[in-house]
XYZ file of C-alpha atoms in Angstrom:
773
model
C 115.341 139.205 130.083
C 118.523 137.364 129.361
C 118.102 133.771 128.259
C 119.421 131.215 130.748
C 121.832 128.795 129.037
C 123.109 126.302 131.596
C 124.186 122.682 131.650
C 121.508 121.280 129.388
C 120.154 122.638 126.169
C 116.868 124.320 125.533
C 114.143 122.342 123.813
C 111.215 124.683 123.606
C 108.684 123.836 120.929
C 108.940 126.168 117.990
C 109.344 126.188 114.250
C 111.565 127.876 111.724
C 111.826 131.610 111.770
C 109.301 133.290 109.466
C 110.639 133.262 105.963
C 108.405 135.953 104.591
C 106.758 139.231 105.466
C 103.790 138.837 107.813
C 100.416 139.587 106.201
C 98.786 142.904 107.068
C 96.645 142.635 110.149
C 94.381 145.581 109.244
C 92.868 144.523 105.919
C 89.686 146.486 105.098
C 86.408 144.729 104.323
C 83.769 145.826 101.847
C 80.448 144.650 100.427
C 80.566 143.058 96.947
C 77.282 144.813 96.051
C 77.876 148.110 97.844
C 81.566 149.004 97.507
C 80.997 152.272 99.375
C 80.533 150.196 102.550
C 83.978 149.782 104.128
C 84.753 148.261 107.519
C 87.977 147.549 109.402
C 86.610 144.214 110.632
C 84.626 141.372 109.024
C 80.851 141.289 109.389
C 77.665 141.844 107.414
C 76.746 144.717 105.097
C 74.298 147.105 106.837
C 72.558 147.730 103.493
C 71.997 144.254 102.043
C 73.137 141.888 104.789
C 75.760 140.100 102.666
C 79.011 139.083 104.313
C 81.750 141.660 103.853
C 84.800 140.568 101.879
C 88.418 141.694 102.379
C 89.527 144.405 99.966
C 93.106 143.095 100.098
C 93.983 139.476 100.794
C 95.922 139.276 104.068
C 98.693 137.330 102.400
C 102.031 138.731 101.360
C 102.420 138.614 97.609
C 105.657 137.384 96.161
C 106.835 137.779 92.599
C 107.182 134.329 91.089
C 110.664 133.553 89.811
C 111.618 130.818 87.387
C 114.579 128.463 87.354
C 115.966 125.595 85.310
C 115.456 122.063 86.710
C 118.973 121.122 85.541
C 120.758 124.423 86.291
C 119.326 125.918 89.523
C 121.766 128.836 89.333
C 119.722 130.113 86.363
C 116.979 132.351 87.784
C 114.635 134.516 85.715
C 111.852 136.967 86.524
C 109.731 135.544 83.690
C 109.149 132.128 82.056
C 111.297 131.095 79.119
C 114.104 128.711 78.187
C 117.318 128.004 80.069
C 120.251 129.668 78.277
C 122.496 126.730 79.196
C 120.484 123.632 78.307
C 117.415 125.026 76.563
C 114.884 123.376 78.881
C 111.786 125.360 79.819
C 112.164 127.249 83.102
C 109.889 126.196 85.954
C 108.390 128.335 88.764
C 110.461 128.327 91.958
C 107.350 128.705 94.118
C 104.753 125.954 93.788
C 101.145 126.548 94.768
C 97.961 124.479 94.776
C 96.688 126.585 91.877
C 99.795 125.732 89.872
C 99.317 122.025 90.463
C 95.703 122.160 89.272
C 96.842 123.518 85.887
C 98.559 121.431 83.223
C 102.189 122.260 82.634
C 102.092 124.745 79.694
C 105.245 123.201 78.211
C 103.667 119.744 78.287
C 100.487 121.090 76.677
C 102.545 122.690 73.895
C 104.638 119.567 73.317
C 101.515 117.375 73.192
C 99.961 119.616 70.553
C 103.120 119.629 68.425
C 103.505 115.864 68.816
C 99.927 115.287 67.622
C 100.430 117.449 64.537
C 103.788 115.809 63.846
C 102.317 112.324 64.126
C 99.467 113.058 61.702
C 101.874 114.283 59.035
C 104.647 111.733 59.690
C 102.501 108.604 59.246
C 101.493 109.313 55.623
C 105.024 110.612 54.953
C 106.516 107.268 56.014
C 103.976 105.417 53.844
C 104.845 107.545 50.831
C 108.610 107.389 51.269
C 109.092 103.847 52.502
C 106.033 101.995 51.172
C 108.044 100.027 48.650
C 110.123 98.560 51.474
C 107.077 97.036 53.177
C 104.839 94.963 50.873
C 102.008 94.942 53.384
C 101.747 98.749 52.995
C 99.475 98.488 49.928
C 99.048 102.269 49.659
C 102.793 102.844 49.583
C 103.410 100.160 46.947
C 100.549 101.453 44.789
C 101.807 105.029 44.970
C 105.289 103.873 44.018
C 103.918 102.218 40.858
C 101.460 104.935 39.862
C 103.293 108.159 40.679
C 106.682 109.255 39.365
C 109.446 109.298 42.026
C 110.068 112.995 41.456
C 106.401 113.732 42.186
C 106.585 111.634 45.348
C 109.526 113.730 46.511
C 107.349 116.845 46.224
C 104.613 115.089 48.236
C 107.173 114.260 50.901
C 108.279 117.899 50.947
C 104.705 119.068 51.507
C 104.142 116.558 54.332
C 107.497 117.141 56.054
C 107.470 120.941 56.009
C 104.743 121.462 58.695
C 106.556 118.978 60.916
C 109.929 120.681 60.629
C 108.728 124.294 60.461
C 106.049 124.147 63.181
C 106.564 121.030 65.289
C 110.358 121.262 65.509
C 110.355 125.047 65.968
C 111.191 124.905 69.733
C 114.237 122.750 68.985
C 115.545 125.179 66.370
C 114.874 128.159 68.639
C 116.787 126.565 71.510
C 119.528 125.349 69.185
C 120.122 128.860 67.800
C 120.120 130.255 71.340
C 122.767 127.714 72.356
C 125.128 129.095 69.709
C 124.408 132.683 70.734
C 125.221 131.959 74.386
C 127.908 129.386 73.515
C 126.276 126.891 75.856
C 126.034 123.982 73.435
C 123.455 121.419 74.555
C 121.129 118.657 73.410
C 119.080 121.068 71.300
C 122.237 122.080 69.436
C 122.587 118.518 68.181
C 118.871 118.051 67.474
C 118.620 121.307 65.526
C 121.687 120.488 63.422
C 120.576 116.896 62.780
C 116.992 117.698 61.770
C 118.055 120.864 59.921
C 120.710 119.083 57.868
C 118.409 116.179 56.899
C 115.552 118.504 55.921
C 117.734 121.203 54.273
C 119.639 118.668 52.165
C 116.357 117.101 51.010
C 114.791 120.461 50.091
C 117.800 121.350 47.908
C 117.687 117.893 46.325
C 114.032 118.425 45.334
C 114.349 122.009 44.123
C 117.794 121.873 42.551
C 118.719 118.242 41.723
C 121.057 119.437 38.971
C 123.455 120.840 41.608
C 124.405 117.359 42.761
C 127.178 115.296 41.101
C 126.571 111.707 39.938
C 128.071 110.347 43.159
C 124.939 111.553 44.980
C 122.647 109.424 42.816
C 121.325 106.028 43.890
C 121.093 102.915 41.743
C 117.958 104.319 40.033
C 119.696 107.569 39.141
C 117.764 109.592 41.716
C 118.964 111.952 44.417
C 118.025 110.466 47.770
C 115.919 112.607 50.118
C 115.506 112.248 53.884
C 112.267 114.050 54.653
C 110.948 111.015 56.528
C 114.076 110.977 58.718
C 113.675 114.662 59.659
C 109.947 114.223 60.383
C 110.213 110.942 62.297
C 113.160 112.239 64.329
C 111.063 115.279 65.276
C 108.072 113.080 66.143
C 110.098 110.723 68.309
C 111.882 113.533 70.120
C 108.544 115.236 70.778
C 107.223 111.931 72.130
C 110.286 111.708 74.346
C 109.710 115.263 75.573
C 106.075 114.505 76.444
C 107.011 111.298 78.282
C 109.866 113.074 80.026
C 107.691 115.986 81.166
C 105.007 113.614 82.391
C 107.528 111.492 84.289
C 109.298 114.590 85.622
C 106.015 115.840 87.055
C 105.879 112.635 89.106
C 109.246 113.446 90.669
C 107.539 116.469 92.216
C 104.743 114.389 93.720
C 106.005 115.006 97.269
C 105.451 118.760 96.837
C 101.988 118.103 95.425
C 101.076 115.806 98.311
C 102.299 118.366 100.839
C 100.297 121.120 99.147
C 97.206 118.919 99.178
C 97.449 118.585 102.963
C 96.172 122.123 103.534
C 92.367 122.497 103.362
C 90.913 125.223 101.171
C 88.881 126.835 103.965
C 88.719 127.129 107.740
C 85.671 127.552 109.976
C 86.090 130.808 111.865
C 84.219 131.654 115.080
C 83.263 135.344 115.227
C 83.221 137.399 118.414
C 79.422 137.238 118.432
C 79.544 133.442 118.324
C 78.540 133.043 114.698
C 80.564 130.724 112.481
C 81.383 130.671 108.776
C 83.807 129.010 106.381
C 86.580 131.328 105.193
C 89.402 130.819 102.642
C 92.764 130.281 104.297
C 94.277 133.350 102.647
C 91.814 135.549 104.563
C 92.746 134.255 108.037
C 94.676 136.389 110.510
C 96.815 135.562 113.527
C 94.586 135.343 116.594
C 91.479 134.103 114.773
C 89.461 131.457 116.622
C 88.802 128.396 114.483
C 86.651 125.317 114.922
C 87.947 121.935 113.699
C 85.266 119.286 113.445
C 85.887 115.509 113.531
C 87.548 114.291 110.339
C 88.608 117.774 109.193
C 92.137 118.914 108.455
C 93.797 121.441 110.744
C 93.964 124.612 108.606
C 96.877 126.487 110.241
C 99.379 126.171 113.097
C 97.740 127.058 116.378
C 97.018 126.209 119.985
C 94.029 124.272 121.280
C 91.767 126.372 123.514
C 88.801 124.006 123.820
C 88.028 120.341 123.262
C 89.863 117.075 123.313
C 90.734 114.794 120.403
C 93.450 112.785 118.704
C 95.219 114.175 115.654
C 96.844 112.157 112.881
C 100.225 113.854 112.326
C 101.647 111.113 110.082
C 101.612 113.348 106.997
C 104.049 115.714 108.720
C 106.077 113.428 110.988
C 105.827 110.084 109.201
C 104.593 108.458 112.440
C 101.271 106.561 112.133
C 100.090 106.762 115.769
C 97.622 109.649 116.387
C 98.602 112.172 119.064
C 96.228 113.244 121.830
C 95.425 116.957 121.929
C 93.748 119.052 124.597
C 93.676 122.662 125.748
C 97.157 124.186 125.670
C 98.584 121.744 123.110
C 99.946 122.880 119.757
C 98.467 121.656 116.474
C 100.030 121.805 113.019
C 98.346 122.823 109.803
C 97.764 119.927 107.414
C 97.283 117.264 110.096
C 93.921 115.493 110.412
C 91.614 115.722 113.406
C 90.131 112.371 114.389
C 87.010 111.801 116.500
C 86.705 114.841 118.768
C 86.032 118.520 118.113
C 88.662 121.197 118.747
C 88.690 124.978 118.959
C 92.072 126.558 118.252
C 93.663 129.996 118.102
C 95.588 130.646 114.892
C 99.258 131.381 115.638
C 100.986 130.942 112.278
C 99.301 131.468 108.934
C 100.256 131.549 105.267
C 103.965 131.228 104.584
C 104.743 131.040 108.317
C 103.068 127.664 108.932
C 105.245 124.598 109.372
C 103.664 123.019 106.294
C 104.502 126.065 104.134
C 108.060 126.106 105.416
C 108.440 122.382 104.742
C 107.230 122.931 101.167
C 109.692 125.812 100.761
C 112.551 123.815 102.261
C 111.851 120.798 100.045
C 111.606 123.036 96.959
C 114.990 124.611 97.708
C 116.585 121.226 98.395
C 115.239 119.820 95.124
C 116.835 122.683 93.201
C 120.221 122.324 94.893
C 123.205 120.554 93.354
C 125.099 117.600 94.756
C 128.917 117.552 94.473
C 128.685 114.377 92.372
C 126.908 116.419 89.703
C 130.134 118.294 88.991
C 131.367 115.216 87.130
C 128.306 115.268 84.872
C 128.673 119.028 84.380
C 132.320 118.709 83.318
C 131.541 115.879 80.909
C 128.507 117.670 79.469
C 130.573 120.822 78.930
C 132.975 118.955 76.636
C 130.518 116.448 75.274
C 128.618 118.490 72.653
C 131.731 119.965 70.961
C 133.268 116.477 70.863
C 130.090 115.050 69.305
C 130.077 117.779 66.648
C 133.682 116.884 65.867
C 132.855 113.136 65.720
C 129.921 113.887 63.385
C 132.237 115.793 61.028
C 134.798 112.971 61.122
C 132.011 110.466 60.431
C 130.820 112.484 57.454
C 134.353 112.812 56.073
C 135.273 109.129 56.449
C 132.054 107.896 54.865
C 132.267 110.479 52.063
C 135.809 109.389 51.183
C 135.709 105.640 51.813
C 132.040 104.659 51.954
C 130.120 102.674 49.284
C 128.055 104.520 46.682
C 126.229 106.767 47.124
C 128.978 107.722 49.568
C 127.660 111.213 50.336
C 124.244 109.824 51.229
C 125.799 107.326 53.667
C 127.972 110.103 55.103
C 124.980 112.358 55.674
C 122.796 109.675 57.276
C 125.488 108.467 59.660
C 126.547 111.983 60.670
C 122.923 112.835 61.472
C 122.589 109.584 63.481
C 125.661 110.552 65.544
C 124.210 113.998 66.264
C 120.823 112.643 67.317
C 121.868 109.663 69.454
C 124.469 111.669 71.397
C 122.084 114.226 72.933
C 123.283 114.497 76.555
C 119.838 114.911 78.114
C 120.075 111.675 80.124
C 123.428 112.799 81.510
C 122.027 116.119 82.658
C 118.932 114.594 84.247
C 120.756 111.813 86.088
C 121.498 113.717 89.305
C 118.808 116.417 89.753
C 115.868 114.050 89.310
C 117.174 111.622 91.949
C 117.678 114.575 94.295
C 114.109 115.751 93.648
C 112.574 112.375 94.402
C 114.872 111.659 97.360
C 114.290 114.933 99.185
C 110.563 114.633 98.533
C 110.446 111.152 100.045
C 112.396 112.426 103.037
C 109.871 115.214 103.602
C 106.996 112.728 103.602
C 108.864 110.713 106.256
C 109.475 113.767 108.451
C 113.132 114.186 107.382
C 113.812 117.612 105.884
C 117.017 117.843 103.833
C 118.446 121.356 103.460
C 120.343 120.730 100.216
C 121.728 118.037 97.944
C 125.252 118.313 99.355
C 123.961 117.263 102.778
C 122.225 114.269 101.195
C 125.477 113.162 99.588
C 127.606 113.800 102.708
C 125.238 111.881 104.985
C 126.061 108.658 103.153
C 129.697 108.778 104.326
C 129.088 109.689 107.995
C 130.821 107.289 110.401
C 130.436 109.133 113.725
C 127.258 110.509 115.297
C 127.594 113.032 118.125
C 124.375 113.449 120.128
C 123.371 115.980 122.718
C 121.586 114.554 125.750
C 118.685 116.805 126.685
C 115.966 117.004 124.049
C 117.835 114.626 121.754
C 118.313 111.416 123.721
C 115.797 112.508 126.334
C 112.312 113.973 125.998
C 113.487 117.475 126.799
C 110.606 117.816 129.275
C 112.300 117.610 132.674
C 110.286 117.239 135.877
C 111.054 118.247 139.454
C 111.605 114.932 141.291
C 113.844 115.642 144.304
C 114.217 118.436 146.865
C 116.461 118.503 149.946
C 117.264 121.455 152.159
C 119.959 121.909 154.771
C 119.028 121.639 158.400
C 118.428 125.312 158.991
C 116.446 126.040 155.815
C 112.685 125.826 155.469
C 111.990 123.796 152.315
C 108.814 125.685 151.396
C 110.501 129.064 151.774
C 113.457 127.850 149.688
C 111.187 126.621 146.874
C 109.207 129.864 146.934
C 112.402 131.904 146.385
C 113.922 129.488 143.841
C 110.717 129.412 141.752
C 110.609 133.208 141.893
C 114.144 133.371 140.460
C 113.472 130.749 137.776
C 110.472 132.686 136.495
C 113.020 134.955 134.857
C 114.526 132.127 132.808
C 113.381 130.485 129.556
C 115.459 127.374 130.244
C 113.530 124.055 130.306
C 115.032 123.187 133.699
C 113.732 126.478 135.043
C 110.281 125.764 133.634
C 110.315 122.308 135.226
C 111.193 123.773 138.636
C 108.526 126.488 138.456
C 105.888 123.970 137.340
C 106.913 121.470 140.041
C 106.790 124.129 142.772
C 103.319 125.245 141.676
C 102.115 121.630 141.729
C 103.170 121.537 145.406
C 100.800 124.425 146.053
C 103.592 126.978 146.536
C 103.344 130.398 144.889
C 106.625 131.712 143.431
C 107.886 134.907 145.044
C 108.249 138.211 143.223
C 111.452 138.493 141.177
C 113.481 141.664 141.605
C 116.589 141.010 139.514
C 117.780 138.126 137.309
C 121.128 137.176 135.754
C 122.002 134.130 133.673
C 125.432 132.547 134.172
C 126.164 130.707 130.936
C 126.755 127.000 131.404
C 126.464 127.223 135.188
C 123.028 128.436 136.295
C 121.336 131.649 137.382
C 121.405 134.151 140.215
C 119.477 137.230 141.245
C 117.398 138.924 143.901
C 113.989 137.706 145.054
C 112.030 139.575 147.749
C 115.221 141.482 148.498
C 117.213 138.322 149.144
C 120.167 136.992 147.090
C 119.271 133.660 145.450
C 121.465 131.411 143.264
C 120.827 128.022 141.670
C 123.182 126.010 139.502
C 126.007 123.513 139.344
C 129.057 123.162 141.559
C 131.069 125.594 139.416
C 128.557 128.365 140.121
C 128.794 127.683 143.848
C 132.589 127.841 143.637
C 132.368 131.176 141.819
C 130.277 132.445 144.743
C 132.780 130.976 147.261
C 130.168 128.577 148.631
C 131.207 125.060 149.691
C 128.914 122.146 148.880
C 130.652 119.391 150.835
C 127.690 118.767 153.142
C 125.379 117.879 150.218
C 127.861 116.521 147.680
C 127.318 112.827 148.469
C 123.543 113.291 148.237
C 123.974 115.086 144.913
C 126.160 112.303 143.506
C 123.615 109.666 144.551
C 120.846 111.486 142.669
C 123.099 112.065 139.657
C 123.832 108.353 139.398
C 120.071 107.899 138.984
C 120.187 110.164 135.953
C 118.986 113.376 137.596
C 120.333 116.827 136.902
C 121.126 118.226 140.351
C 121.359 121.951 141.132
C 122.610 123.506 144.335
C 120.617 126.332 145.924
C 122.217 129.220 147.801
C 120.302 131.820 149.826
C 122.095 134.924 151.076
C 125.406 133.371 149.923
C 124.855 130.304 152.083
C 124.208 126.752 150.859
C 120.489 126.125 151.405
C 119.818 122.796 149.634
C 119.666 121.066 146.304
C 117.032 120.311 143.694
C 116.946 117.296 141.356
C 115.273 117.336 137.944
C 114.857 114.202 135.809
C 114.433 114.129 132.054
C 113.150 110.714 130.844
C 114.886 109.018 127.939
C 112.707 108.934 124.811
C 111.026 105.578 124.290
C 112.530 105.208 120.804
C 116.103 106.282 121.657
C 117.582 102.895 122.587
C 116.178 101.137 119.495
C 117.312 103.964 117.210
C 120.873 103.959 118.580
C 121.143 100.186 118.237
C 120.028 100.416 114.589
C 122.546 103.180 113.927
C 125.342 101.069 115.397
C 124.370 98.241 113.045
C 124.696 100.767 110.204
C 128.331 101.211 111.237
C 128.106 104.516 113.140
C 130.056 105.248 116.320
C 127.874 107.041 118.890
C 129.347 109.851 120.990
C 127.321 111.634 123.694
C 128.156 115.255 124.454
C 126.396 117.229 127.173
C 126.822 120.141 129.495
C 125.479 117.973 132.297
C 127.803 116.578 134.968
C 129.718 113.319 134.709
C 127.446 111.298 137.014
C 124.197 112.223 135.244
C 125.752 111.886 131.799
C 127.156 108.408 132.484
C 123.890 107.282 134.091
C 122.077 108.031 130.810
C 124.930 106.669 128.665
C 125.005 103.374 130.575
C 121.293 102.855 129.940
C 121.811 103.398 126.206
C 125.078 101.514 125.764
C 127.062 104.638 124.853
C 130.739 104.240 125.730
C 132.155 107.600 124.612
C 130.880 110.486 126.743
C 131.919 114.141 126.918
C 130.298 115.692 130.011
C 130.523 119.111 131.678
C 130.961 120.585 128.199
C 130.292 124.310 127.912
C 128.506 125.553 124.750
C 131.706 126.856 123.190
C 133.474 123.548 123.918
C 130.965 121.460 121.915
C 132.290 123.006 118.744
C 135.851 122.006 119.737
C 134.835 118.358 120.302
C 133.366 118.144 116.792
C 136.509 119.772 115.353
C 138.690 117.248 117.144
C 136.722 114.292 115.771
C 136.962 115.694 112.237
C 140.706 116.223 112.655
C 140.999 112.512 113.503
C 139.590 111.722 110.054
C 135.988 111.010 111.016
C 132.973 112.115 108.952
C 130.842 113.612 111.735
C 127.111 114.167 112.091
C 125.928 116.153 115.111
C 122.386 115.947 116.480
C 121.059 118.568 118.874
C 118.187 120.934 119.512
C 119.386 123.854 121.613
C 120.835 127.292 121.016
C 124.101 126.107 122.525
C 124.228 123.289 119.943
C 124.122 125.660 116.957
C 127.919 126.189 116.595
C 128.589 122.446 116.785
C 125.784 121.723 114.298
C 127.341 124.188 111.863
C 130.837 122.739 112.451
C 129.795 119.126 111.819
C 129.874 117.606 108.337
C 126.121 117.134 108.765
C 124.149 119.001 111.409
C 120.901 117.314 112.475
C 118.324 119.404 114.339
C 115.402 118.039 116.295
C 112.166 119.597 115.062
C 111.093 120.101 118.677
C 114.121 122.341 119.261
C 115.001 125.967 118.731
C 114.972 128.007 115.529
C 118.711 128.711 115.772
C 119.543 124.991 115.906
C 117.378 124.263 112.861
C 118.867 127.145 110.859
C 122.376 125.802 111.588
C 121.566 122.217 110.608
C 121.529 120.462 107.252
C 118.852 117.968 108.317
C 115.788 118.685 110.428
C 113.786 115.852 111.980
C 110.214 117.114 112.233
C 109.270 114.667 114.991
C 112.502 115.124 116.946
C 113.022 111.356 117.064
C 116.443 109.720 116.592
C 114.808 107.183 114.280
C 114.757 110.067 111.824
C 118.577 109.926 111.652
C 118.342 106.312 110.533
C 115.785 107.362 107.896
C 118.078 110.175 106.729
C 121.024 107.807 106.363
C 119.018 105.193 104.463
C 117.579 107.921 102.248
C 121.084 109.224 101.526
C 122.368 105.763 100.643
C 119.415 104.988 98.378
C 119.587 108.363 96.606
C 123.332 108.226 95.961
C 123.035 104.637 94.721
C 120.284 105.767 92.355
C 122.388 108.695 91.085
C 125.342 106.401 90.348
C 123.041 104.050 88.441
C 121.736 106.958 86.370
C 125.207 108.292 85.615
C 126.444 104.827 84.684
C 123.510 104.299 82.344
C 123.949 107.751 80.738
C 127.715 107.342 80.250
C 127.481 103.789 78.893
C 124.609 104.725 76.584
C 126.640 107.488 74.954
C 129.888 105.507 75.022
C 128.281 102.668 73.054
C 125.713 104.603 71.038
C 127.970 107.135 69.311
C 130.388 104.592 67.730
C 127.478 102.441 66.527
C 125.801 105.502 65.002
C 129.096 106.441 63.333
C 129.101 103.047 61.600
C 132.078 101.316 63.204
C 130.225 97.966 63.008
C 129.487 98.253 59.294
C 132.782 96.806 57.946
C 132.340 93.571 59.955
C 128.594 93.137 60.462
C 126.995 95.461 57.917
C 125.153 97.255 60.731
C 124.120 100.895 60.345
C 121.954 102.887 62.728
C 119.096 104.797 61.133
C 118.707 108.392 62.424
C 115.121 107.490 63.293
C 116.252 104.618 65.504
C 118.853 106.945 67.031
C 116.111 109.469 67.850
C 113.999 106.787 69.532
C 116.980 105.550 71.533
C 117.886 109.076 72.639
C 114.340 109.896 73.754
C 113.821 106.712 75.704
C 117.246 106.927 77.349
C 116.083 110.110 79.089
C 112.796 108.521 80.084
C 114.685 105.494 81.452
C 116.770 107.734 83.696
C 113.596 109.378 85.020
C 111.874 106.050 85.635
C 114.934 104.840 87.548
C 114.826 107.990 89.694
C 111.142 107.341 90.403
C 112.077 103.989 91.940
C 113.191 105.994 94.982
C 109.513 106.487 95.770
C 109.399 102.820 96.752
C 112.368 103.007 99.136
C 111.454 101.915 102.654
C 112.749 104.316 105.303
């Protein structure tokens, strides 16, 4: 039947449309000991009595794809390195099994760091012992062993570090030249390679070097310790960075941990057993005992309890559940026992869709990141040029040995200028911010929405289901003198049975509560924005607003004053016509949500102008607006006109957010700068919106705005730190302070500074986890 879209929007409880293929409902079952036993339904093996197991898991399999955390447009069918920045690709789909395993890249970097550290410590003692009197071993070696022999020892110690431990950096550096996407590994590979390569030639072929390369002792200086220590420090930075980066994904991990591993299924014969979630099917009957997590989305069929939904909605107060109520997978049952019917499983559950939505949002790019991308694109070539200039200036004008100074300072420039911090500044804040939003029941569709939300100055709100509960109740009935009220309600309820509109449901439910049975519906037609009409028991029946009555050439003068009185009390009033004659009117009230007034007041304090827009009539709309202190009201707005109101506000220079939950709100949600869908609303509204509030509470808008402000502030801090670090670090590494202060920056110090700059950016992003929403 045709969906009835009239003067208030639908607010039926549903979730996002399934995002994946439904699992097969006809999985075969077999015995693990007798594979010849095959059954189409679960049970016990007739030969040995063991429980049969499914031959194919009833879960759609998806090929895992991999993407770069800094460049989400890079997608690969297999793991590897990003061709743009060289970072290891990460899986786009996160599972509990993935979280239980250590990141393979982190494991590899830890191993290389350990090896590098063991070789670098004795190398530093051998090469620099004479500089530190308390290093007895180094001083003794310097006195006992010839310098040339020590250089060979350094070569032996440094080679495993450079050849094995630094291998990933060289691999990624070479790849950056092949793809012409110069990145941090370009600079690291050149810096370490030059220091090590120069030193190897100096050891093997010292006669190739002119006297200007000799130090005061007549020796050719080598820099094995610089190459090894740089590698060690960068590996340490990579390990710390990977460990810290894993914390930015903690929201995904926490969401994944919400789902229990098994569910207790009740068989048709009454027996019960625990079954892995991946083996469940839609329609299965499940028992949830006190203290257990709800395994899947479903409907309560037996029992009564309270359920803690705070992990999904962010609200701490448990919600009462009884037969007929919906429950969400991942929430926690409290004191009572429940029996539910599974309705959504696997990738179709709300929890799975939240995880998927958060994952996609974390990989999206904010407009502010374009600045970092542009800078990073020019940065590496400029640094290479600065390094060459540094080498040339020091080689021509530096003190003796000039070439040695030139080499050291050029390497320091290359190492300290790695733009990793710049690249991480934005995506990590987005990851943490969207994750925190998900834990608070605020789902952000992408990073652009998060950035736009900060600048919103006008909030347009729909009335029904957004300001109000969206659960209207039949509260008033009046018939004309010649109409029997019971007969009228019987016919009206019969007509409304053909509609999915919440007002229709309220009327049908209210009529049944009066002990009246709805009549048989013959024909139904929805009149968009006005009401419905049709034939019931062979009689023409119509119900709707005054415009519908005018279309049917029916005058409502006799009941208009009564209707206006009820509308001023906040009721939605509908006229009833039987056989093309006015028969009466029906009033339906939709209570304002308990949190609406407080939320709107807080939003006003944040500087937002509130505009109410509804298809309801002027009297009802202003009655609700007056209670909430809303001064700007657009009433009697048809679905197609809502879009025009948002356009008009944007044309006036406002940054507009629109909050709604119905099908007729979808165009306006898409038109707004930020569309905000109530999680209790329709799929179409949520697909059109950039923000979804799981609880359907306007307080979620306040949380979204505060989250946006905190995230964007954090991003600007990161970008400032990254820019200033490079702006100051490169000149110091080039030696600009040497003529006045005698200060030079060792390549090893540059490597430490570069590594910890990236870690600092990550730690700053992690501060978002402490933001109060």
